[in-house]
Structure formats: structure tokens, C-alpha cells
PDB file of N, CA and C in Angstrom:
ATOM      1  N   MET L 224     -13.153  -5.893  -0.771  1.00 91.00           N
ATOM      2  CA  MET L 224     -12.812  -4.523  -1.091  1.00 91.00           C
ATOM      3  C   MET L 224     -13.444  -4.195  -2.438  1.00 91.00           C
ATOM      4  N   ASN L 225     -14.070  -3.039  -2.489  1.00 93.00           N
ATOM      5  CA  ASN L 225     -14.671  -2.662  -3.765  1.00 93.00           C
ATOM      6  C   ASN L 225     -13.613  -2.060  -4.690  1.00 93.00           C
ATOM      7  N   LEU L 226     -13.955  -1.987  -5.958  1.00 96.00           N
ATOM      8  CA  LEU L 226     -13.009  -1.528  -6.971  1.00 96.00           C
ATOM      9  C   LEU L 226     -12.582  -0.078  -6.729  1.00 96.00           C
ATOM     10  N   LYS L 227     -13.500   0.768  -6.305  1.00 96.00           N
ATOM     11  CA  LYS L 227     -13.175   2.177  -6.064  1.00 96.00           C
ATOM     12  C   LYS L 227     -12.106   2.312  -4.976  1.00 96.00           C
ATOM     13  N   ASP L 228     -12.230   1.559  -3.878  1.00 96.00           N
ATOM     14  CA  ASP L 228     -11.235   1.601  -2.807  1.00 96.00           C
ATOM     15  C   ASP L 228      -9.896   1.058  -3.276  1.00 96.00           C
ATOM     16  N   PHE L 229      -9.936  -0.042  -4.034  1.00 96.00           N
ATOM     17  CA  PHE L 229      -8.703  -0.608  -4.568  1.00 96.00           C
ATOM     18  C   PHE L 229      -7.981   0.401  -5.454  1.00 96.00           C
ATOM     19  N   LEU L 230      -8.727   1.064  -6.329  1.00 97.00           N
ATOM     20  CA  LEU L 230      -8.114   2.031  -7.234  1.00 97.00           C
ATOM     21  C   LEU L 230      -7.567   3.242  -6.481  1.00 97.00           C
ATOM     22  N   TYR L 231      -8.233   3.647  -5.407  1.00 97.00           N
ATOM     23  CA  TYR L 231      -7.716   4.736  -4.570  1.00 97.00           C
ATOM     24  C   TYR L 231      -6.360   4.342  -3.989  1.00 97.00           C
ATOM     25  N   ILE L 232      -6.279   3.156  -3.416  1.00 97.00           N
ATOM     26  CA  ILE L 232      -5.030   2.678  -2.811  1.00 97.00           C
ATOM     27  C   ILE L 232      -3.931   2.571  -3.867  1.00 97.00           C
ATOM     28  N   ARG L 233      -4.279   2.031  -5.003  1.00 97.00           N
ATOM     29  CA  ARG L 233      -3.298   1.910  -6.086  1.00 97.00           C
ATOM     30  C   ARG L 233      -2.768   3.280  -6.483  1.00 97.00           C
ATOM     31  N   ARG L 234      -3.659   4.259  -6.613  1.00 97.00           N
ATOM     32  CA  ARG L 234      -3.251   5.592  -7.022  1.00 97.00           C
ATOM     33  C   ARG L 234      -2.353   6.255  -5.971  1.00 97.00           C
ATOM     34  N   VAL L 235      -2.658   6.052  -4.698  1.00 97.00           N
ATOM     35  CA  VAL L 235      -1.818   6.592  -3.629  1.00 97.00           C
ATOM     36  C   VAL L 235      -0.413   5.998  -3.729  1.00 97.00           C
ATOM     37  N   LEU L 236      -0.327   4.685  -3.887  1.00 97.00           N
ATOM     38  CA  LEU L 236       0.984   4.034  -4.003  1.00 97.00           C
ATOM     39  C   LEU L 236       1.732   4.518  -5.244  1.00 97.00           C
ATOM     40  N   GLU L 237       1.018   4.685  -6.347  1.00 97.00           N
ATOM     41  CA  GLU L 237       1.664   5.194  -7.563  1.00 97.00           C
ATOM     42  C   GLU L 237       2.211   6.609  -7.352  1.00 97.00           C
ATOM     43  N   GLU L 238       1.451   7.431  -6.624  1.00 96.00           N
ATOM     44  CA  GLU L 238       1.906   8.803  -6.391  1.00 96.00           C
ATOM     45  C   GLU L 238       3.155   8.821  -5.501  1.00 96.00           C
ATOM     46  N   TYR L 239       3.180   7.978  -4.471  1.00 97.00           N
ATOM     47  CA  TYR L 239       4.381   7.886  -3.638  1.00 97.00           C
ATOM     48  C   TYR L 239       5.574   7.418  -4.469  1.00 97.00           C
ATOM     49  N   MET L 240       5.360   6.449  -5.334  1.00 97.00           N
ATOM     50  CA  MET L 240       6.447   5.965  -6.187  1.00 97.00           C
ATOM     51  C   MET L 240       6.914   7.067  -7.130  1.00 97.00           C
ATOM     52  N   ARG L 241       5.971   7.807  -7.705  1.00 96.00           N
ATOM     53  CA  ARG L 241       6.332   8.882  -8.625  1.00 96.00           C
ATOM     54  C   ARG L 241       7.162   9.947  -7.911  1.00 96.00           C
ATOM     55  N   TYR L 242       6.809  10.248  -6.677  1.00 97.00           N
ATOM     56  CA  TYR L 242       7.540  11.254  -5.910  1.00 97.00           C
ATOM     57  C   TYR L 242       8.908  10.727  -5.467  1.00 97.00           C
ATOM     58  N   LEU L 243       8.923   9.529  -4.888  1.00 96.00           N
ATOM     59  CA  LEU L 243      10.144   9.017  -4.256  1.00 96.00           C
ATOM     60  C   LEU L 243      11.179   8.454  -5.227  1.00 96.00           C
ATOM     61  N   HIS L 244      10.786   8.129  -6.443  1.00 96.00           N
ATOM     62  CA  HIS L 244      11.758   7.510  -7.356  1.00 96.00           C
ATOM     63  C   HIS L 244      12.849   8.478  -7.800  1.00 96.00           C
ATOM     64  N   ASN L 245      12.608   9.776  -7.624  1.00 96.00           N
ATOM     65  CA  ASN L 245      13.562  10.771  -8.100  1.00 96.00           C
ATOM     66  C   ASN L 245      13.980  11.690  -6.961  1.00 96.00           C
ATOM     67  N   PRO L 246      15.205  11.561  -6.472  1.00 96.00           N
ATOM     68  CA  PRO L 246      15.662  12.405  -5.362  1.00 96.00           C
ATOM     69  C   PRO L 246      15.588  13.907  -5.654  1.00 96.00           C
ATOM     70  N   ASP L 247      15.527  14.291  -6.914  1.00 97.00           N
ATOM     71  CA  ASP L 247      15.375  15.709  -7.234  1.00 97.00           C
ATOM     72  C   ASP L 247      14.032  16.262  -6.757  1.00 97.00           C
ATOM     73  N   HIS L 248      13.061  15.375  -6.523  1.00 96.00           N
ATOM     74  CA  HIS L 248      11.752  15.809  -6.027  1.00 96.00           C
ATOM     75  C   HIS L 248      11.808  16.232  -4.559  1.00 96.00           C
ATOM     76  N   TYR L 249      12.828  15.803  -3.836  1.00 96.00           N
ATOM     77  CA  TYR L 249      12.935  16.124  -2.403  1.00 96.00           C
ATOM     78  C   TYR L 249      14.372  16.512  -2.048  1.00 96.00           C
ATOM     79  N   PRO L 250      14.778  17.685  -2.516  1.00 97.00           N
ATOM     80  CA  PRO L 250      16.147  18.130  -2.286  1.00 97.00           C
ATOM     81  C   PRO L 250      16.432  18.509  -0.833  1.00 97.00           C
ATOM     82  N   ASP L 251      15.374  18.766  -0.063  1.00 97.00           N
ATOM     83  CA  ASP L 251      15.562  19.161   1.334  1.00 97.00           C
ATOM     84  C   ASP L 251      14.327  18.763   2.144  1.00 97.00           C
ATOM     85  N   ILE L 252      14.414  18.912   3.450  1.00 97.00           N
ATOM     86  CA  ILE L 252      13.325  18.501   4.338  1.00 97.00           C
ATOM     87  C   ILE L 252      12.057  19.289   4.058  1.00 97.00           C
ATOM     88  N   GLU L 253      12.184  20.539   3.643  1.00 97.00           N
ATOM     89  CA  GLU L 253      11.011  21.355   3.343  1.00 97.00           C
ATOM     90  C   GLU L 253      10.217  20.769   2.177  1.00 97.00           C
ATOM     91  N   ALA L 254      10.900  20.234   1.184  1.00 97.00           N
ATOM     92  CA  ALA L 254      10.220  19.624   0.042  1.00 97.00           C
ATOM     93  C   ALA L 254       9.426  18.396   0.485  1.00 97.00           C
ATOM     94  N   ILE L 255      10.005  17.616   1.383  1.00 96.00           N
ATOM     95  CA  ILE L 255       9.310  16.435   1.909  1.00 96.00           C
ATOM     96  C   ILE L 255       8.114  16.860   2.741  1.00 96.00           C
ATOM     97  N   GLN L 256       8.297  17.854   3.597  1.00 97.00           N
ATOM     98  CA  GLN L 256       7.186  18.345   4.415  1.00 97.00           C
ATOM     99  C   GLN L 256       6.071  18.901   3.536  1.00 97.00           C
ATOM    100  N   ASN L 257       6.420  19.570   2.461  1.00 96.00           N
ATOM    101  CA  ASN L 257       5.426  20.094   1.534  1.00 96.00           C
ATOM    102  C   ASN L 257       4.650  18.964   0.867  1.00 96.00           C
ATOM    103  N   PHE L 258       5.338  17.913   0.448  1.00 97.00           N
ATOM    104  CA  PHE L 258       4.678  16.762  -0.174  1.00 97.00           C
ATOM    105  C   PHE L 258       3.742  16.072   0.817  1.00 97.00           C
ATOM    106  N   LEU L 259       4.223  15.837   2.024  1.00 97.00           N
ATOM    107  CA  LEU L 259       3.421  15.111   3.015  1.00 97.00           C
ATOM    108  C   LEU L 259       2.261  15.929   3.553  1.00 97.00           C
ATOM    109  N   GLY L 260       2.480  17.196   3.821  1.00 96.00           N
ATOM    110  CA  GLY L 260       1.432  17.998   4.430  1.00 96.00           C
ATOM    111  C   GLY L 260       1.085  17.459   5.810  1.00 96.00           C
ATOM    112  N   ASP L 261      -0.210  17.555   6.170  1.00 93.00           N
ATOM    113  CA  ASP L 261      -0.649  17.005   7.453  1.00 93.00           C
ATOM    114  C   ASP L 261      -1.954  16.247   7.257  1.00 93.00           C
ATOM    115  N   ALA L 262      -2.603  15.913   8.350  1.00 92.00           N
ATOM    116  CA  ALA L 262      -3.785  15.047   8.299  1.00 92.00           C
ATOM    117  C   ALA L 262      -4.980  15.667   7.583  1.00 92.00           C
ATOM    118  N   SER L 263      -4.937  16.968   7.319  1.00 93.00           N
ATOM    119  CA  SER L 263      -6.089  17.588   6.655  1.00 93.00           C
ATOM    120  C   SER L 263      -5.694  18.515   5.507  1.00 93.00           C
ATOM    121  N   SER L 264      -4.512  18.315   4.946  1.00 94.00           N
ATOM    122  CA  SER L 264      -4.008  19.208   3.899  1.00 94.00           C
ATOM    123  C   SER L 264      -4.282  18.719   2.484  1.00 94.00           C
ATOM    124  N   GLY L 265      -4.709  17.467   2.367  1.00 93.00           N
ATOM    125  CA  GLY L 265      -4.859  16.883   1.038  1.00 93.00           C
ATOM    126  C   GLY L 265      -3.551  16.396   0.459  1.00 93.00           C
ATOM    127  N   GLY L 266      -2.487  16.448   1.266  1.00 95.00           N
ATOM    128  CA  GLY L 266      -1.168  16.010   0.817  1.00 95.00           C
ATOM    129  C   GLY L 266      -0.960  14.520   0.981  1.00 95.00           C
ATOM    130  N   GLY L 267       0.292  14.132   0.853  1.00 96.00           N
ATOM    131  CA  GLY L 267       0.654  12.720   0.891  1.00 96.00           C
ATOM    132  C   GLY L 267       0.282  12.013   2.184  1.00 96.00           C
ATOM    133  N   PHE L 268       0.433  12.692   3.318  1.00 97.00           N
ATOM    134  CA  PHE L 268       0.093  12.039   4.590  1.00 97.00           C
ATOM    135  C   PHE L 268      -1.401  11.773   4.694  1.00 97.00           C
ATOM    136  N   GLU L 269      -2.219  12.749   4.344  1.00 97.00           N
ATOM    137  CA  GLU L 269      -3.669  12.547   4.420  1.00 97.00           C
ATOM    138  C   GLU L 269      -4.126  11.428   3.481  1.00 97.00           C
ATOM    139  N   CYS L 270      -3.586  11.404   2.263  1.00 96.00           N
ATOM    140  CA  CYS L 270      -3.966  10.374   1.298  1.00 96.00           C
ATOM    141  C   CYS L 270      -3.558   8.983   1.777  1.00 96.00           C
ATOM    142  N   LEU L 271      -2.351   8.873   2.318  1.00 96.00           N
ATOM    143  CA  LEU L 271      -1.894   7.581   2.825  1.00 96.00           C
ATOM    144  C   LEU L 271      -2.711   7.150   4.032  1.00 96.00           C
ATOM    145  N   SER L 272      -3.008   8.084   4.914  1.00 96.00           N
ATOM    146  CA  SER L 272      -3.829   7.786   6.087  1.00 96.00           C
ATOM    147  C   SER L 272      -5.219   7.301   5.675  1.00 96.00           C
ATOM    148  N   THR L 273      -5.822   7.967   4.710  1.00 96.00           N
ATOM    149  CA  THR L 273      -7.134   7.545   4.207  1.00 96.00           C
ATOM    150  C   THR L 273      -7.054   6.148   3.614  1.00 96.00           C
ATOM    151  N   ALA L 274      -6.016   5.888   2.820  1.00 97.00           N
ATOM    152  CA  ALA L 274      -5.865   4.576   2.196  1.00 97.00           C
ATOM    153  C   ALA L 274      -5.771   3.474   3.243  1.00 97.00           C
ATOM    154  N   ILE L 275      -5.013   3.718   4.290  1.00 96.00           N
ATOM    155  CA  ILE L 275      -4.824   2.689   5.309  1.00 96.00           C
ATOM    156  C   ILE L 275      -6.048   2.554   6.207  1.00 96.00           C
ATOM    157  N   TYR L 276      -6.451   3.660   6.840  1.00 96.00           N
ATOM    158  CA  TYR L 276      -7.482   3.582   7.870  1.00 96.00           C
ATOM    159  C   TYR L 276      -8.897   3.492   7.328  1.00 96.00           C
ATOM    160  N   ASN L 277      -9.165   4.085   6.166  1.00 96.00           N
ATOM    161  CA  ASN L 277     -10.529   4.076   5.639  1.00 96.00           C
ATOM    162  C   ASN L 277     -10.746   3.058   4.529  1.00 96.00           C
ATOM    163  N   LYS L 278      -9.679   2.492   4.020  1.00 96.00           N
ATOM    164  CA  LYS L 278      -9.812   1.520   2.924  1.00 96.00           C
ATOM    165  C   LYS L 278      -9.292   0.145   3.340  1.00 96.00           C
ATOM    166  N   VAL L 279      -7.993   0.049   3.632  1.00 95.00           N
ATOM    167  CA  VAL L 279      -7.369  -1.243   3.917  1.00 95.00           C
ATOM    168  C   VAL L 279      -7.907  -1.875   5.202  1.00 95.00           C
ATOM    169  N   TYR L 280      -7.954  -1.097   6.285  1.00 94.00           N
ATOM    170  CA  TYR L 280      -8.358  -1.660   7.577  1.00 94.00           C
ATOM    171  C   TYR L 280      -9.830  -2.016   7.643  1.00 94.00           C
ATOM    172  N   LYS L 281     -10.618  -1.611   6.655  1.00 94.00           N
ATOM    173  CA  LYS L 281     -12.035  -1.949   6.645  1.00 94.00           C
ATOM    174  C   LYS L 281     -12.320  -3.250   5.906  1.00 94.00           C
ATOM    175  N   VAL L 282     -11.293  -3.849   5.345  1.00 94.00           N
ATOM    176  CA  VAL L 282     -11.446  -5.124   4.654  1.00 94.00           C
ATOM    177  C   VAL L 282     -11.571  -6.233   5.692  1.00 94.00           C
ATOM    178  N   ASP L 283     -12.617  -7.023   5.571  1.00 94.00           N
ATOM    179  CA  ASP L 283     -12.797  -8.156   6.485  1.00 94.00           C
ATOM    180  C   ASP L 283     -11.930  -9.325   6.019  1.00 94.00           C
ATOM    181  N   LEU L 284     -10.969  -9.657   6.844  1.00 95.00           N
ATOM    182  CA  LEU L 284     -10.089 -10.787   6.548  1.00 95.00           C
ATOM    183  C   LEU L 284     -10.489 -11.969   7.408  1.00 95.00           C
ATOM    184  N   PRO L 285     -10.175 -13.170   6.954  1.00 96.00           N
ATOM    185  CA  PRO L 285     -10.438 -14.345   7.799  1.00 96.00           C
ATOM    186  C   PRO L 285      -9.680 -14.227   9.123  1.00 96.00           C
ATOM    187  N   ALA L 286     -10.264 -14.753  10.186  1.00 96.00           N
ATOM    188  CA  ALA L 286      -9.671 -14.670  11.525  1.00 96.00           C
ATOM    189  C   ALA L 286      -8.241 -15.215  11.539  1.00 96.00           C
ATOM    190  N   LYS L 287      -7.984 -16.264  10.789  1.00 97.00           N
ATOM    191  CA  LYS L 287      -6.642 -16.854  10.739  1.00 97.00           C
ATOM    192  C   LYS L 287      -5.620 -15.842  10.205  1.00 97.00           C
ATOM    193  N   ILE L 288      -5.996 -15.105   9.179  1.00 96.00           N
ATOM    194  CA  ILE L 288      -5.100 -14.103   8.596  1.00 96.00           C
ATOM    195  C   ILE L 288      -4.904 -12.945   9.569  1.00 96.00           C
ATOM    196  N   GLU L 289      -5.985 -12.493  10.208  1.00 95.00           N
ATOM    197  CA  GLU L 289      -5.878 -11.424  11.200  1.00 95.00           C
ATOM    198  C   GLU L 289      -4.918 -11.814  12.322  1.00 95.00           C
ATOM    199  N   LYS L 290      -4.991 -13.065  12.769  1.00 97.00           N
ATOM    200  CA  LYS L 290      -4.087 -13.539  13.824  1.00 97.00           C
ATOM    201  C   LYS L 290      -2.647 -13.541  13.334  1.00 97.00           C
ATOM    202  N   MET L 291      -2.432 -13.949  12.101  1.00 96.00           N
ATOM    203  CA  MET L 291      -1.088 -13.943  11.536  1.00 96.00           C
ATOM    204  C   MET L 291      -0.532 -12.515  11.495  1.00 96.00           C
ATOM    205  N   ILE L 292      -1.382 -11.562  11.135  1.00 95.00           N
ATOM    206  CA  ILE L 292      -0.969 -10.156  11.124  1.00 95.00           C
ATOM    207  C   ILE L 292      -0.641  -9.711  12.541  1.00 95.00           C
ATOM    208  N   ASP L 293      -1.540  -9.999  13.482  1.00 95.00           N
ATOM    209  CA  ASP L 293      -1.333  -9.615  14.885  1.00 95.00           C
ATOM    210  C   ASP L 293      -0.059 -10.230  15.462  1.00 95.00           C
ATOM    211  N   ASP L 294       0.262 -11.432  15.026  1.00 96.00           N
ATOM    212  CA  ASP L 294       1.458 -12.121  15.513  1.00 96.00           C
ATOM    213  C   ASP L 294       2.735 -11.658  14.808  1.00 96.00           C
ATOM    214  N   GLY L 295       2.601 -10.754  13.837  1.00 93.00           N
ATOM    215  CA  GLY L 295       3.771 -10.216  13.145  1.00 93.00           C
ATOM    216  C   GLY L 295       4.375 -11.144  12.111  1.00 93.00           C
ATOM    217  N   LEU L 296       3.608 -12.122  11.665  1.00 95.00           N
ATOM    218  CA  LEU L 296       4.134 -13.108  10.726  1.00 95.00           C
ATOM    219  C   LEU L 296       4.606 -12.493   9.407  1.00 95.00           C
ATOM    220  N   PHE L 297       4.003 -11.388   9.008  1.00 94.00           N
ATOM    221  CA  PHE L 297       4.347 -10.768   7.730  1.00 94.00           C
ATOM    222  C   PHE L 297       5.339  -9.615   7.884  1.00 94.00           C
ATOM    223  N   GLU L 298       5.815  -9.393   9.093  1.00 92.00           N
ATOM    224  CA  GLU L 298       6.758  -8.304   9.351  1.00 92.00           C
ATOM    225  C   GLU L 298       8.173  -8.698   8.930  1.00 92.00           C
ATOM    226  N   HIS L 299       8.901  -7.743   8.431  1.00 90.00           N
ATOM    227  CA  HIS L 299      10.313  -7.972   8.113  1.00 90.00           C
ATOM    228  C   HIS L 299      11.057  -8.167   9.440  1.00 90.00           C
ATOM    229  N   PRO L 300      11.988  -9.100   9.504  1.00 88.00           N
ATOM    230  CA  PRO L 300      12.664  -9.371  10.777  1.00 88.00           C
ATOM    231  C   PRO L 300      13.583  -8.244  11.263  1.00 88.00           C
ATOM    232  N   LEU L 301      13.966  -7.347  10.385  1.00 88.00           N
ATOM    233  CA  LEU L 301      14.840  -6.245  10.763  1.00 88.00           C
ATOM    234  C   LEU L 301      14.051  -4.937  10.753  1.00 88.00           C
ATOM    235  N   TYR L 302      14.283  -4.105  11.755  1.00 84.00           N
ATOM    236  CA  TYR L 302      13.642  -2.803  11.799  1.00 84.00           C
ATOM    237  C   TYR L 302      14.285  -1.876  10.764  1.00 84.00           C
ATOM    238  N   PRO L 303      13.516  -0.948  10.181  1.00 85.00           N
ATOM    239  CA  PRO L 303      14.119   0.029   9.279  1.00 85.00           C
ATOM    240  C   PRO L 303      15.151   0.875  10.021  1.00 85.00           C
ATOM    241  N   SER L 304      16.078   1.444   9.293  1.00 84.00           N
ATOM    242  CA  SER L 304      17.156   2.203   9.927  1.00 84.00           C
ATOM    243  C   SER L 304      16.637   3.421  10.696  1.00 84.00           C
ATOM    244  N   TYR L 305      15.492   3.975  10.312  1.00 85.00           N
ATOM    245  CA  TYR L 305      14.956   5.162  10.983  1.00 85.00           C
ATOM    246  C   TYR L 305      14.168   4.818  12.255  1.00 85.00           C
ATOM    247  N   TYR L 306      13.898   3.543  12.479  1.00 83.00           N
ATOM    248  CA  TYR L 306      13.042   3.127  13.591  1.00 83.00           C
ATOM    249  C   TYR L 306      13.882   2.859  14.838  1.00 83.00           C
ATOM    250  N   LYS L 307      13.473   3.431  15.925  1.00 75.00           N
ATOM    251  CA  LYS L 307      14.152   3.186  17.199  1.00 75.00           C
ATOM    252  C   LYS L 307      13.230   2.331  18.058  1.00 75.00           C
ATOM    253  N   LYS L 308      13.638   1.112  18.318  1.00 68.00           N
ATOM    254  CA  LYS L 308      12.839   0.210  19.119  1.00 68.00           C
ATOM    255  C   LYS L 308      12.877   0.656  20.590  1.00 68.00           C
ATOM    256  N   ASN L 309      11.710   0.726  21.215  1.00 67.00           N
ATOM    257  CA  ASN L 309      11.624   1.061  22.633  1.00 67.00           C
ATOM    258  C   ASN L 309      12.136  -0.112  23.472  1.00 67.00           C
ATOM    259  N   GLY L 310      12.823   0.213  24.537  1.00 54.00           N
ATOM    260  CA  GLY L 310      13.227  -0.854  25.439  1.00 54.00           C
ATOM    261  C   GLY L 310      14.656  -1.124  25.356  1.00 54.00           C
TER     262      GLY L 310
END
């Protein structure tokens, strides 16, 4: 990963932390929707999507690590409270 991509990802994570650390930043669902925007708004969702799909997923990892990821080895054993497992 080049330094520019790393710094982009770091900045995206810092911005999410800056927004989410204070509940006053999101008093209602409209505030959250405004922060996130959509895939082409330049908001939080577009920035996070770019960080993941255009930066992180383009990093070539060793096959062993990719298999560990595919096998869910790094996943938390409990689903988040908002996640509904199919089945």
C-alpha cells in the first residue's frame, strides 16, 4: 500500500471517530443520513466505500492471509446487535 492510500484511509477513520465520538453530532436519523450521504455525495458513505474498495481491497496479501480472511478467522464471534443473520 502506498503512503497516499494509507493516509486516505487513516483520514477517513479519523473523520468517523470525530463524528461518532459525540452523540450531539447525530441527534436524529436525519443528521446521520446527512453525514453519510450516498455513493456519490462526497459524504461519509462515499469516503468509506472508496477507502475499502479502492484502497484496502487492492492490497495484495499473501494467499495464506487471504484464506484466513475468507475463512472468517478475524471475525468477531458475535454478530453486532443491528445485524440480522439470514437463516
